[in-house]
mmCIF file of C-alpha atoms and ligand atoms in Angstrom:
data_model
loop_
_atom_site.group_PDB
_atom_site.id
_atom_site.type_symbol
_atom_site.label_atom_id
_atom_site.label_comp_id
_atom_site.label_asym_id
_atom_site.label_seq_id
_atom_site.Cartn_x
_atom_site.Cartn_y
_atom_site.Cartn_z
ATOM 1 C CA UNK Y 1 -36.592 29.051 13.938
ATOM 2 C CA UNK Y 2 -33.728 27.992 11.736
ATOM 3 C CA UNK Y 3 -31.275 30.830 11.034
ATOM 4 C CA UNK Y 4 -31.241 32.158 7.482
ATOM 5 C CA UNK Y 5 -27.684 30.816 7.175
ATOM 6 C CA UNK Y 6 -27.828 27.014 7.561
ATOM 7 C CA UNK Y 7 -26.373 26.471 11.041
ATOM 8 C CA UNK Y 8 -23.611 23.972 10.209
ATOM 9 C CA UNK Y 9 -20.831 26.032 11.783
ATOM 10 C CA UNK Y 10 -19.960 26.776 15.392
ATOM 11 C CA UNK Y 11 -18.894 30.361 14.900
ATOM 12 C CA UNK Y 12 -16.842 32.435 17.333
ATOM 13 C CA UNK Y 13 -18.466 35.752 18.270
ATOM 14 C CA UNK Y 14 -16.153 37.687 15.955
ATOM 15 C CA UNK Y 15 -16.856 39.612 12.771
ATOM 16 C CA UNK Y 16 -13.869 40.725 10.767
ATOM 17 C CA UNK Y 17 -14.275 43.639 8.419
ATOM 18 C CA UNK Y 18 -10.776 44.276 7.117
ATOM 19 C CA UNK Y 19 -7.454 42.510 6.736
ATOM 20 C CA UNK Y 20 -3.913 43.594 6.050
ATOM 21 C CA UNK Y 21 -0.882 41.296 6.122
ATOM 22 C CA UNK Y 22 -1.238 39.027 9.144
ATOM 23 C CA UNK Y 23 -3.760 41.318 10.851
ATOM 24 C CA UNK Y 24 -7.539 41.338 10.924
ATOM 25 C CA UNK Y 25 -9.719 44.180 12.166
ATOM 26 C CA UNK Y 26 -12.862 43.268 14.048
ATOM 27 C CA UNK Y 27 -16.074 45.278 13.577
ATOM 28 C CA UNK Y 28 -15.465 46.909 16.977
ATOM 29 C CA UNK Y 29 -11.991 48.094 15.902
ATOM 30 C CA UNK Y 30 -9.856 45.515 17.752
ATOM 31 C CA UNK Y 31 -6.887 44.190 15.747
ATOM 32 C CA UNK Y 32 -6.255 40.446 15.806
ATOM 33 C CA UNK Y 33 -3.079 38.668 14.796
ATOM 34 C CA UNK Y 34 -4.214 36.013 12.342
ATOM 35 C CA UNK Y 35 -2.330 32.759 12.896
ATOM 36 C CA UNK Y 36 -5.060 30.811 11.115
ATOM 37 C CA UNK Y 37 -5.069 32.518 7.711
ATOM 38 C CA UNK Y 38 -8.539 31.199 6.918
ATOM 39 C CA UNK Y 39 -7.211 27.681 7.679
ATOM 40 C CA UNK Y 40 -4.110 27.951 5.493
ATOM 41 C CA UNK Y 41 -5.824 29.921 2.753
ATOM 42 C CA UNK Y 42 -4.390 33.443 2.956
ATOM 43 C CA UNK Y 43 -0.871 32.274 2.104
ATOM 44 C CA UNK Y 44 0.220 35.818 1.276
ATOM 45 C CA UNK Y 45 -1.734 37.403 4.099
ATOM 46 C CA UNK Y 46 -4.646 39.745 3.678
ATOM 47 C CA UNK Y 47 -4.854 42.284 0.843
ATOM 48 C CA UNK Y 48 -1.433 41.487 -0.601
ATOM 49 C CA UNK Y 49 -0.847 44.201 -3.242
ATOM 50 C CA UNK Y 50 0.178 41.696 -5.952
ATOM 51 C CA UNK Y 51 -3.053 39.753 -5.460
ATOM 52 C CA UNK Y 52 -5.224 42.859 -5.236
ATOM 53 C CA UNK Y 53 -3.682 44.081 -8.518
ATOM 54 C CA UNK Y 54 -4.074 40.736 -10.267
ATOM 55 C CA UNK Y 55 -7.701 40.459 -9.209
ATOM 56 C CA UNK Y 56 -8.729 44.027 -9.998
ATOM 57 C CA UNK Y 57 -6.922 44.102 -13.347
ATOM 58 C CA UNK Y 58 -8.622 40.886 -14.368
ATOM 59 C CA UNK Y 59 -11.972 42.111 -13.024
ATOM 60 C CA UNK Y 60 -11.761 45.114 -15.331
ATOM 61 C CA UNK Y 61 -10.946 42.898 -18.314
ATOM 62 C CA UNK Y 62 -13.049 39.701 -18.062
ATOM 63 C CA UNK Y 63 -14.597 37.844 -15.136
ATOM 64 C CA UNK Y 64 -15.739 34.588 -16.579
ATOM 65 C CA UNK Y 65 -15.884 32.529 -19.707
ATOM 66 C CA UNK Y 66 -16.819 28.894 -19.981
ATOM 67 C CA UNK Y 67 -14.308 26.113 -20.374
ATOM 68 C CA UNK Y 68 -15.844 25.733 -23.827
ATOM 69 C CA UNK Y 69 -13.215 28.329 -24.787
ATOM 70 C CA UNK Y 70 -9.508 28.889 -24.269
ATOM 71 C CA UNK Y 71 -8.644 30.747 -21.069
ATOM 72 C CA UNK Y 72 -5.140 32.281 -21.210
ATOM 73 C CA UNK Y 73 -4.924 32.825 -17.433
ATOM 74 C CA UNK Y 74 -5.707 29.127 -16.895
ATOM 75 C CA UNK Y 75 -3.079 28.119 -19.436
ATOM 76 C CA UNK Y 76 -0.530 30.403 -17.763
ATOM 77 C CA UNK Y 77 -1.205 28.974 -14.301
ATOM 78 C CA UNK Y 78 -1.087 25.385 -15.573
ATOM 79 C CA UNK Y 79 2.246 26.118 -17.286
ATOM 80 C CA UNK Y 80 3.676 27.561 -14.061
ATOM 81 C CA UNK Y 81 2.547 24.549 -12.026
ATOM 82 C CA UNK Y 82 3.930 22.113 -14.581
ATOM 83 C CA UNK Y 83 7.211 24.051 -14.621
ATOM 84 C CA UNK Y 84 7.598 23.965 -10.846
ATOM 85 C CA UNK Y 85 6.333 20.468 -10.007
ATOM 86 C CA UNK Y 86 6.322 16.786 -10.973
ATOM 87 C CA UNK Y 87 3.111 17.314 -12.936
ATOM 88 C CA UNK Y 88 2.584 17.138 -16.669
ATOM 89 C CA UNK Y 89 -0.994 18.373 -16.588
ATOM 90 C CA UNK Y 90 -3.412 20.292 -14.348
ATOM 91 C CA UNK Y 91 -7.194 20.477 -13.930
ATOM 92 C CA UNK Y 92 -8.580 23.477 -12.039
ATOM 93 C CA UNK Y 93 -11.295 23.220 -9.421
ATOM 94 C CA UNK Y 94 -12.815 25.623 -6.911
ATOM 95 C CA UNK Y 95 -11.976 23.793 -3.706
ATOM 96 C CA UNK Y 96 -10.112 20.961 -2.063
ATOM 97 C CA UNK Y 97 -13.229 18.823 -2.020
ATOM 98 C CA UNK Y 98 -13.576 19.045 -5.766
ATOM 99 C CA UNK Y 99 -9.913 18.201 -6.134
ATOM 100 C CA UNK Y 100 -10.577 15.056 -4.091
ATOM 101 C CA UNK Y 101 -13.488 14.129 -6.344
ATOM 102 C CA UNK Y 102 -11.338 14.337 -9.441
ATOM 103 C CA UNK Y 103 -8.391 12.528 -7.837
ATOM 104 C CA UNK Y 104 -10.685 9.579 -7.063
ATOM 105 C CA UNK Y 105 -12.261 9.611 -10.537
ATOM 106 C CA UNK Y 106 -8.873 9.907 -12.212
ATOM 107 C CA UNK Y 107 -7.445 6.914 -10.328
ATOM 108 C CA UNK Y 108 -10.451 4.737 -11.129
ATOM 109 C CA UNK Y 109 -10.551 5.755 -14.772
ATOM 110 C CA UNK Y 110 -6.835 5.014 -15.090
ATOM 111 C CA UNK Y 111 -7.366 1.367 -14.212
ATOM 112 C CA UNK Y 112 -10.640 1.121 -16.119
ATOM 113 C CA UNK Y 113 -8.817 2.178 -19.268
ATOM 114 C CA UNK Y 114 -6.035 -0.289 -18.526
ATOM 115 C CA UNK Y 115 -8.574 -3.140 -18.604
ATOM 116 C CA UNK Y 116 -8.482 -3.517 -14.831
ATOM 117 C CA UNK Y 117 -11.939 -2.148 -13.952
ATOM 118 C CA UNK Y 118 -11.958 -4.120 -10.691
ATOM 119 C CA UNK Y 119 -9.234 -1.871 -9.305
ATOM 120 C CA UNK Y 120 -11.365 0.792 -7.643
ATOM 121 C CA UNK Y 121 -10.232 0.783 -4.022
ATOM 122 C CA UNK Y 122 -8.283 3.599 -2.458
ATOM 123 C CA UNK Y 123 -6.366 3.147 0.780
ATOM 124 C CA UNK Y 124 -6.688 6.095 3.170
ATOM 125 C CA UNK Y 125 -5.667 6.775 6.764
ATOM 126 C CA UNK Y 126 -7.393 7.430 10.051
ATOM 127 C CA UNK Y 127 -7.399 11.075 11.056
ATOM 128 C CA UNK Y 128 -7.333 12.147 7.423
ATOM 129 C CA UNK Y 129 -9.501 14.850 5.935
ATOM 130 C CA UNK Y 130 -10.251 15.115 2.249
ATOM 131 C CA UNK Y 131 -13.353 17.314 2.147
ATOM 132 C CA UNK Y 132 -17.065 17.034 2.773
ATOM 133 C CA UNK Y 133 -18.422 15.557 -0.446
ATOM 134 C CA UNK Y 134 -19.650 11.977 -0.580
ATOM 135 C CA UNK Y 135 -16.220 10.849 -1.783
ATOM 136 C CA UNK Y 136 -14.408 13.077 0.739
ATOM 137 C CA UNK Y 137 -16.251 11.785 3.789
ATOM 138 C CA UNK Y 138 -16.026 8.182 2.619
ATOM 139 C CA UNK Y 139 -12.290 8.658 2.085
ATOM 140 C CA UNK Y 140 -11.800 9.976 5.620
ATOM 141 C CA UNK Y 141 -14.242 7.455 7.007
ATOM 142 C CA UNK Y 142 -14.513 8.850 10.529
ATOM 143 C CA UNK Y 143 -17.821 8.454 12.327
ATOM 144 C CA UNK Y 144 -17.872 12.189 13.016
ATOM 145 C CA UNK Y 145 -18.000 12.973 9.317
ATOM 146 C CA UNK Y 146 -19.997 10.049 7.969
ATOM 147 C CA UNK Y 147 -22.704 9.410 10.581
ATOM 148 C CA UNK Y 148 -26.149 9.902 9.091
ATOM 149 C CA UNK Y 149 -24.915 10.382 5.553
ATOM 150 C CA UNK Y 150 -25.001 6.808 4.331
ATOM 151 C CA UNK Y 151 -24.942 4.936 2.124
ATOM 152 C CA UNK Y 152 -21.328 5.939 1.755
ATOM 153 C CA UNK Y 153 -19.457 5.841 -1.518
ATOM 154 C CA UNK Y 154 -17.824 2.415 -1.512
ATOM 155 C CA UNK Y 155 -14.206 1.705 -2.345
ATOM 156 C CA UNK Y 156 -12.206 3.201 0.522
ATOM 157 C CA UNK Y 157 -10.095 1.054 2.815
ATOM 158 C CA UNK Y 158 -8.974 2.714 6.035
ATOM 159 C CA UNK Y 159 -5.619 2.018 7.625
ATOM 160 C CA UNK Y 160 -4.112 3.274 10.884
ATOM 161 C CA UNK Y 161 -1.959 6.362 10.379
ATOM 162 C CA UNK Y 162 1.694 5.325 10.324
ATOM 163 C CA UNK Y 163 0.976 1.598 9.914
ATOM 164 C CA UNK Y 164 2.957 0.583 6.832
ATOM 165 C CA UNK Y 165 2.303 -3.118 7.429
ATOM 166 C CA UNK Y 166 -1.380 -2.247 7.573
ATOM 167 C CA UNK Y 167 -1.040 -0.637 4.143
ATOM 168 C CA UNK Y 168 0.680 -3.672 2.670
ATOM 169 C CA UNK Y 169 -1.924 -5.991 4.183
ATOM 170 C CA UNK Y 170 -4.757 -3.858 2.801
ATOM 171 C CA UNK Y 171 -3.567 -4.199 -0.805
ATOM 172 C CA UNK Y 172 -5.610 -6.602 -2.909
ATOM 173 C CA UNK Y 173 -6.248 -7.049 -6.607
ATOM 174 C CA UNK Y 174 -8.950 -4.392 -6.206
ATOM 175 C CA UNK Y 175 -6.570 -1.670 -4.999
ATOM 176 C CA UNK Y 176 -6.077 1.340 -7.243
ATOM 177 C CA UNK Y 177 -4.313 3.939 -5.117
ATOM 178 C CA UNK Y 178 -3.071 5.186 -1.779
ATOM 179 C CA UNK Y 179 -4.276 8.650 -0.767
ATOM 180 C CA UNK Y 180 -2.521 10.549 1.997
ATOM 181 C CA UNK Y 181 -1.868 14.059 3.315
ATOM 182 C CA UNK Y 182 1.916 14.517 3.720
ATOM 183 C CA UNK Y 183 1.017 16.497 6.836
ATOM 184 C CA UNK Y 184 -2.397 15.805 8.316
ATOM 185 C CA UNK Y 185 -4.070 19.128 9.041
ATOM 186 C CA UNK Y 186 -7.513 18.563 10.545
ATOM 187 C CA UNK Y 187 -6.134 15.367 12.077
ATOM 188 C CA UNK Y 188 -3.931 17.423 14.417
ATOM 189 C CA UNK Y 189 -0.822 18.475 12.433
ATOM 190 C CA UNK Y 190 0.615 15.010 12.046
ATOM 191 C CA UNK Y 191 3.478 14.946 9.528
ATOM 192 C CA UNK Y 192 4.176 11.720 7.687
ATOM 193 C CA UNK Y 193 7.913 11.091 8.208
ATOM 194 C CA UNK Y 194 9.975 11.339 4.998
ATOM 195 C CA UNK Y 195 10.985 7.683 5.276
ATOM 196 C CA UNK Y 196 7.331 6.687 5.413
ATOM 197 C CA UNK Y 197 6.400 8.746 2.354
ATOM 198 C CA UNK Y 198 9.304 7.134 0.528
ATOM 199 C CA UNK Y 199 8.086 3.708 1.648
ATOM 200 C CA UNK Y 200 4.563 4.484 0.416
ATOM 201 C CA UNK Y 201 5.973 5.525 -2.949
ATOM 202 C CA UNK Y 202 7.865 2.245 -3.084
ATOM 203 C CA UNK Y 203 4.782 0.236 -2.125
ATOM 204 C CA UNK Y 204 2.860 1.950 -4.940
ATOM 205 C CA UNK Y 205 5.633 1.205 -7.430
ATOM 206 C CA UNK Y 206 5.946 -2.413 -6.331
ATOM 207 C CA UNK Y 207 2.203 -3.003 -6.634
ATOM 208 C CA UNK Y 208 1.409 -0.844 -9.643
ATOM 209 C CA UNK Y 209 -0.705 1.583 -7.573
ATOM 210 C CA UNK Y 210 -1.128 5.319 -7.932
ATOM 211 C CA UNK Y 211 0.067 7.575 -5.117
ATOM 212 C CA UNK Y 212 -2.368 10.432 -4.512
ATOM 213 C CA UNK Y 213 -1.115 13.190 -2.228
ATOM 214 C CA UNK Y 214 -3.569 15.606 -0.659
ATOM 215 C CA UNK Y 215 -1.621 18.856 -0.380
ATOM 216 C CA UNK Y 216 -4.725 21.001 0.012
ATOM 217 C CA UNK Y 217 -3.575 22.267 3.422
ATOM 218 C CA UNK Y 218 0.173 21.574 3.426
ATOM 219 C CA UNK Y 219 0.950 22.726 -0.126
ATOM 220 C CA UNK Y 220 1.864 26.054 -1.742
ATOM 221 C CA UNK Y 221 4.891 26.945 0.352
ATOM 222 C CA UNK Y 222 3.398 26.156 3.747
ATOM 223 C CA UNK Y 223 6.111 23.679 4.775
ATOM 224 C CA UNK Y 224 8.964 25.693 3.272
ATOM 225 C CA UNK Y 225 8.996 23.826 -0.054
ATOM 226 C CA UNK Y 226 6.510 24.632 -2.789
ATOM 227 C CA UNK Y 227 4.904 21.262 -2.023
ATOM 228 C CA UNK Y 228 5.441 19.246 1.140
ATOM 229 C CA UNK Y 229 6.365 15.955 -0.551
ATOM 230 C CA UNK Y 230 9.502 17.588 -1.949
ATOM 231 C CA UNK Y 231 11.105 17.214 1.505
ATOM 232 C CA UNK Y 232 10.906 13.423 1.106
ATOM 233 C CA UNK Y 233 12.420 13.503 -2.386
ATOM 234 C CA UNK Y 234 9.480 11.652 -3.905
ATOM 235 C CA UNK Y 235 6.785 12.558 -6.388
ATOM 236 C CA UNK Y 236 3.134 11.507 -6.460
ATOM 237 C CA UNK Y 237 1.129 10.434 -9.480
ATOM 238 C CA UNK Y 238 -1.781 12.704 -8.594
ATOM 239 C CA UNK Y 239 -1.856 15.660 -6.214
ATOM 240 C CA UNK Y 240 -4.790 17.589 -4.779
ATOM 241 C CA UNK Y 241 -4.275 21.309 -4.213
ATOM 242 C CA UNK Y 242 -6.531 24.172 -3.059
ATOM 243 C CA UNK Y 243 -6.522 26.740 -0.228
ATOM 244 C CA UNK Y 244 -3.187 28.609 -0.543
ATOM 245 C CA UNK Y 245 -3.091 28.487 -4.320
ATOM 246 C CA UNK Y 246 -5.875 31.072 -4.511
ATOM 247 C CA UNK Y 247 -4.624 33.141 -1.578
ATOM 248 C CA UNK Y 248 -8.268 33.694 -0.604
ATOM 249 C CA UNK Y 249 -9.901 33.380 -4.005
ATOM 250 C CA UNK Y 250 -11.714 30.018 -4.278
ATOM 251 C CA UNK Y 251 -9.348 27.975 -6.415
ATOM 252 C CA UNK Y 252 -8.111 24.408 -6.417
ATOM 253 C CA UNK Y 253 -6.267 22.094 -8.749
ATOM 254 C CA UNK Y 254 -5.446 18.489 -9.454
ATOM 255 C CA UNK Y 255 -1.929 17.961 -10.730
ATOM 256 C CA UNK Y 256 -0.986 14.691 -12.394
ATOM 257 C CA UNK Y 257 1.560 12.882 -14.468
ATOM 258 C CA UNK Y 258 0.689 12.233 -18.085
ATOM 259 C CA UNK Y 259 0.307 8.529 -17.351
ATOM 260 C CA UNK Y 260 -1.969 8.957 -14.311
ATOM 261 C CA UNK Y 261 -4.138 11.427 -16.230
ATOM 262 C CA UNK Y 262 -4.365 9.275 -19.329
ATOM 263 C CA UNK Y 263 -7.990 8.273 -18.745
ATOM 264 C CA UNK Y 264 -9.254 11.848 -18.471
ATOM 265 C CA UNK Y 265 -10.110 12.571 -22.064
ATOM 266 C CA UNK Y 266 -12.517 15.194 -23.450
ATOM 267 C CA UNK Y 267 -15.935 14.915 -21.850
ATOM 268 C CA UNK Y 268 -14.878 12.818 -18.854
ATOM 269 C CA UNK Y 269 -14.798 15.693 -16.355
ATOM 270 C CA UNK Y 270 -15.589 19.373 -16.117
ATOM 271 C CA UNK Y 271 -16.416 22.342 -13.913
ATOM 272 C CA UNK Y 272 -18.309 25.526 -14.699
ATOM 273 C CA UNK Y 273 -16.123 27.801 -12.612
ATOM 274 C CA UNK Y 274 -12.950 25.747 -12.323
ATOM 275 C CA UNK Y 275 -10.048 27.648 -13.841
ATOM 276 C CA UNK Y 276 -11.981 30.815 -14.549
ATOM 277 C CA UNK Y 277 -10.025 33.961 -15.470
ATOM 278 C CA UNK Y 278 -10.405 35.698 -12.082
ATOM 279 C CA UNK Y 279 -9.256 32.693 -10.059
ATOM 280 C CA UNK Y 280 -6.370 31.858 -12.352
ATOM 281 C CA UNK Y 281 -5.142 35.465 -12.547
ATOM 282 C CA UNK Y 282 -4.882 35.406 -8.748
ATOM 283 C CA UNK Y 283 -3.356 31.909 -8.769
ATOM 284 C CA UNK Y 284 -0.630 33.097 -11.167
ATOM 285 C CA UNK Y 285 0.183 35.984 -8.818
ATOM 286 C CA UNK Y 286 0.359 33.586 -5.843
ATOM 287 C CA UNK Y 287 2.703 31.171 -7.609
ATOM 288 C CA UNK Y 288 4.893 34.041 -8.873
ATOM 289 C CA UNK Y 289 5.402 35.113 -5.257
ATOM 290 C CA UNK Y 290 5.704 31.744 -3.558
ATOM 291 C CA UNK Y 291 7.674 29.677 -6.076
ATOM 292 C CA UNK Y 292 10.939 31.531 -5.601
ATOM 293 C CA UNK Y 293 13.925 30.329 -3.565
ATOM 294 C CA UNK Y 294 13.989 33.614 -1.614
ATOM 295 C CA UNK Y 295 10.345 33.346 -0.562
ATOM 296 C CA UNK Y 296 10.679 29.701 0.493
ATOM 297 C CA UNK Y 297 13.905 30.456 2.348
ATOM 298 C CA UNK Y 298 11.996 33.162 4.195
ATOM 299 C CA UNK Y 299 9.294 30.669 5.160
ATOM 300 C CA UNK Y 300 11.931 28.287 6.538
ATOM 301 C CA UNK Y 301 13.722 31.042 8.446
ATOM 302 C CA UNK Y 302 10.505 32.370 10.004
ATOM 303 C CA UNK Y 303 9.323 28.840 10.722
ATOM 304 C CA UNK Y 304 12.548 28.165 12.615
ATOM 305 C CA UNK Y 305 12.136 31.347 14.663
ATOM 306 C CA UNK Y 306 8.495 30.673 15.449
ATOM 307 C CA UNK Y 307 9.130 27.074 16.391
ATOM 308 C CA UNK Y 308 11.988 27.998 18.712
ATOM 309 C CA UNK Y 309 9.806 30.579 20.448
ATOM 310 C CA UNK Y 310 6.993 28.071 20.755
ATOM 311 C CA UNK Y 311 9.365 25.648 22.478
ATOM 312 C CA UNK Y 312 10.027 28.442 24.987
ATOM 313 C CA UNK Y 313 6.292 29.016 25.388
ATOM 314 C CA UNK Y 314 5.759 25.334 26.166
ATOM 315 C CA UNK Y 315 8.542 25.467 28.763
ATOM 316 C CA UNK Y 316 6.773 28.470 30.362
ATOM 317 C CA UNK Y 317 3.372 26.771 30.373
ATOM 318 C CA UNK Y 318 3.898 23.053 30.903
ATOM 319 C CA UNK Y 319 0.369 22.667 32.306
ATOM 320 C CA UNK Y 320 -1.184 24.025 29.136
ATOM 321 C CA UNK Y 321 1.001 22.588 26.366
ATOM 322 C CA UNK Y 322 2.572 19.227 25.726
ATOM 323 C CA UNK Y 323 4.594 19.684 22.543
ATOM 324 C CA UNK Y 324 4.978 21.563 19.303
ATOM 325 C CA UNK Y 325 4.755 19.535 16.136
ATOM 326 C CA UNK Y 326 4.492 20.027 12.415
ATOM 327 C CA UNK Y 327 6.757 21.489 9.840
ATOM 328 C CA UNK Y 328 7.409 24.916 8.320
ATOM 329 C CA UNK Y 329 4.571 27.310 9.038
ATOM 330 C CA UNK Y 330 2.186 24.417 9.593
ATOM 331 C CA UNK Y 331 2.607 23.989 13.321
ATOM 332 C CA UNK Y 332 0.503 22.421 16.017
ATOM 333 C CA UNK Y 333 0.576 22.908 19.749
ATOM 334 C CA UNK Y 334 -0.599 19.720 21.359
ATOM 335 C CA UNK Y 335 -2.396 20.853 24.508
ATOM 336 C CA UNK Y 336 -2.764 19.417 27.970
ATOM 337 C CA UNK Y 337 -5.508 21.917 28.676
ATOM 338 C CA UNK Y 338 -8.545 21.744 26.405
ATOM 339 C CA UNK Y 339 -7.479 23.026 22.985
ATOM 340 C CA UNK Y 340 -10.718 24.948 22.576
ATOM 341 C CA UNK Y 341 -10.071 26.795 25.860
ATOM 342 C CA UNK Y 342 -6.745 27.903 24.427
ATOM 343 C CA UNK Y 343 -8.336 29.005 21.150
ATOM 344 C CA UNK Y 344 -10.945 31.010 23.085
ATOM 345 C CA UNK Y 345 -8.297 32.558 25.363
ATOM 346 C CA UNK Y 346 -6.497 33.503 22.151
ATOM 347 C CA UNK Y 347 -9.588 35.406 21.030
ATOM 348 C CA UNK Y 348 -9.598 37.253 24.372
ATOM 349 C CA UNK Y 349 -5.981 38.213 23.708
ATOM 350 C CA UNK Y 350 -6.513 39.070 20.053
ATOM 351 C CA UNK Y 351 -4.683 36.197 18.436
ATOM 352 C CA UNK Y 352 -6.356 33.678 16.160
ATOM 353 C CA UNK Y 353 -5.502 29.974 16.148
ATOM 354 C CA UNK Y 354 -7.466 27.018 14.796
ATOM 355 C CA UNK Y 355 -8.456 23.880 16.707
ATOM 356 C CA UNK Y 356 -7.701 20.450 15.262
ATOM 357 C CA UNK Y 357 -8.215 16.840 16.304
ATOM 358 C CA UNK Y 358 -6.004 15.228 18.966
ATOM 359 C CA UNK Y 359 -6.392 18.284 21.251
ATOM 360 C CA UNK Y 360 -4.153 20.421 19.073
ATOM 361 C CA UNK Y 361 -4.279 24.099 18.179
ATOM 362 C CA UNK Y 362 -3.034 24.869 14.715
ATOM 363 C CA UNK Y 363 -0.799 27.767 13.764
ATOM 364 C CA UNK Y 364 -1.093 28.323 10.008
ATOM 365 C CA UNK Y 365 -0.083 31.971 9.692
ATOM 366 C CA UNK Y 366 0.267 33.853 6.438
ATOM 367 C CA UNK Y 367 3.613 32.873 4.920
ATOM 368 C CA UNK Y 368 4.359 36.593 4.724
ATOM 369 C CA UNK Y 369 4.326 36.921 8.517
ATOM 370 C CA UNK Y 370 7.033 39.336 9.703
ATOM 371 C CA UNK Y 371 9.507 38.984 12.565
ATOM 372 C CA UNK Y 372 7.478 41.572 14.491
ATOM 373 C CA UNK Y 373 4.387 39.457 13.910
ATOM 374 C CA UNK Y 374 6.226 36.443 15.345
ATOM 375 C CA UNK Y 375 7.174 38.442 18.430
ATOM 376 C CA UNK Y 376 3.535 39.528 18.801
ATOM 377 C CA UNK Y 377 2.344 35.956 18.292
ATOM 378 C CA UNK Y 378 4.394 34.764 21.234
ATOM 379 C CA UNK Y 379 3.379 37.662 23.495
ATOM 380 C CA UNK Y 380 -0.292 37.027 22.789
ATOM 381 C CA UNK Y 381 -0.111 33.232 23.030
ATOM 382 C CA UNK Y 382 1.770 33.637 26.311
ATOM 383 C CA UNK Y 383 -1.030 35.826 27.711
ATOM 384 C CA UNK Y 384 -3.653 33.413 26.459
ATOM 385 C CA UNK Y 385 -1.844 30.453 28.048
ATOM 386 C CA UNK Y 386 -1.555 32.344 31.353
ATOM 387 C CA UNK Y 387 -5.314 32.956 31.202
ATOM 388 C CA UNK Y 388 -5.966 29.242 30.633
ATOM 389 C CA UNK Y 389 -3.646 28.409 33.543
ATOM 390 C CA UNK Y 390 -5.535 30.782 35.806
ATOM 391 C CA UNK Y 391 -8.882 29.271 34.933
ATOM 392 C CA UNK Y 392 -7.468 25.749 35.423
ATOM 393 C CA UNK Y 393 -6.167 26.796 38.856
ATOM 394 C CA UNK Y 394 -9.447 28.397 39.891
ATOM 395 C CA UNK Y 395 -11.401 25.347 38.670
ATOM 396 C CA UNK Y 396 -9.171 23.200 40.916
ATOM 397 C CA UNK Y 397 -9.738 25.548 43.872
ATOM 398 C CA UNK Y 398 -13.490 25.443 43.461
ATOM 399 C CA UNK Y 399 -14.985 22.733 45.713
ATOM 400 C CA UNK Y 400 -17.297 20.292 43.925
HETATM 401 C C1 LIG I 1 -6.144 18.109 3.488
HETATM 402 C C2 LIG I 1 -7.460 18.670 3.039
HETATM 403 N N1 LIG I 1 -8.087 18.123 1.989
HETATM 404 C C3 LIG I 1 -9.256 18.590 1.539
HETATM 405 C C4 LIG I 1 -9.878 19.664 2.153
HETATM 406 C C5 LIG I 1 -11.182 20.173 1.630
HETATM 407 O O1 LIG I 1 -10.985 21.412 1.049
HETATM 408 P P1 LIG I 1 -12.193 22.430 0.827
HETATM 409 O O2 LIG I 1 -12.696 22.819 2.175
HETATM 410 O O3 LIG I 1 -11.574 23.560 0.061
HETATM 411 O O4 LIG I 1 -13.217 21.739 0.017
HETATM 412 C C6 LIG I 1 -9.272 20.267 3.255
HETATM 413 C C7 LIG I 1 -9.918 21.379 3.948
HETATM 414 O O5 LIG I 1 -9.630 21.699 5.077
HETATM 415 C C8 LIG I 1 -8.027 19.761 3.703
HETATM 416 O O6 LIG I 1 -7.408 20.291 4.761
#
């Protein structure tokens, strides 16, 4: 019989009932160090007092009004994002997937309104992930995500990750935009080198294309800048945001320049919940915390410490790990052992990591992680790796 919850997830046998900072408490009382943060969602950890206050204060005042009316919390969050980024304007969504939908619509409408309705194609990259909607899966294009869900939304052209010539060759008079994650998350923590992001910006400028950055996973302080593209010294035309911006409250956003957003006039797009008072009150509290030099400096300092310790861990367990990659507190351990074995051994040793493609385990801890948490992370990952080593050794000893 089908379970009452549609069985689309492979869930670990864990049930968390409470969270504080970087720690989660399981129903049986065990405390787990959370290096996954809900896949880069709990940017400020669990139950951060500023977020709890923002949410409860707003809950006492007003939960929801329609976008038929003015929403001061939404205005405040949009103003903060415009102040701190390249963007001139912001639309609020509830998730990364919805941000992808709007990014695609915005790019197409831009060219439609410029009397170039044939320009509908968006160049994307293998290994990318942009959500699970019809546009999101067509954008990513992988068989794993698209099989059985056809006919797919047309208009996406897939290029090999890192292949700039491939991008240039893929441009035709139908091309509207290039869409890319500055650091691929689901794809296995694959950062796009700064020089390549710069080159993509240049290609867009040379060909009159829009550059859409998907910062759903790598944005909101995760790489040590408020948004990852800042490291490359470029700006996009459109940017997709979600996850960290709500700190655990479902919230997303599309940020855009005035020009890129010019087609999105009244009535062209909307969302019942997007930008509601609860979500935006929390979003304001998140941005107030994260968008400060001191906070971002802290992320960079802790990222440096964690990365250095992970290098040591790899040296200790060369059979289990191959390399550490990523940037800021968006790190991946490329495994030699099966990544899922390492994730499971982590559960046994009360540390949470997240698997990704390319046999990687992701470390996406709360950005508020402490130095003690980092020390604990390494102790627990070390034990988990030793456990994986033992099972690899005993598997080798076992005759076929
Ligand atoms: C880069 C990227 N884009 C889009 C999404 C989709 O976001 P959501 O699951 O909030 O719809 C994700 C989710 O993991 C993501 O990592």
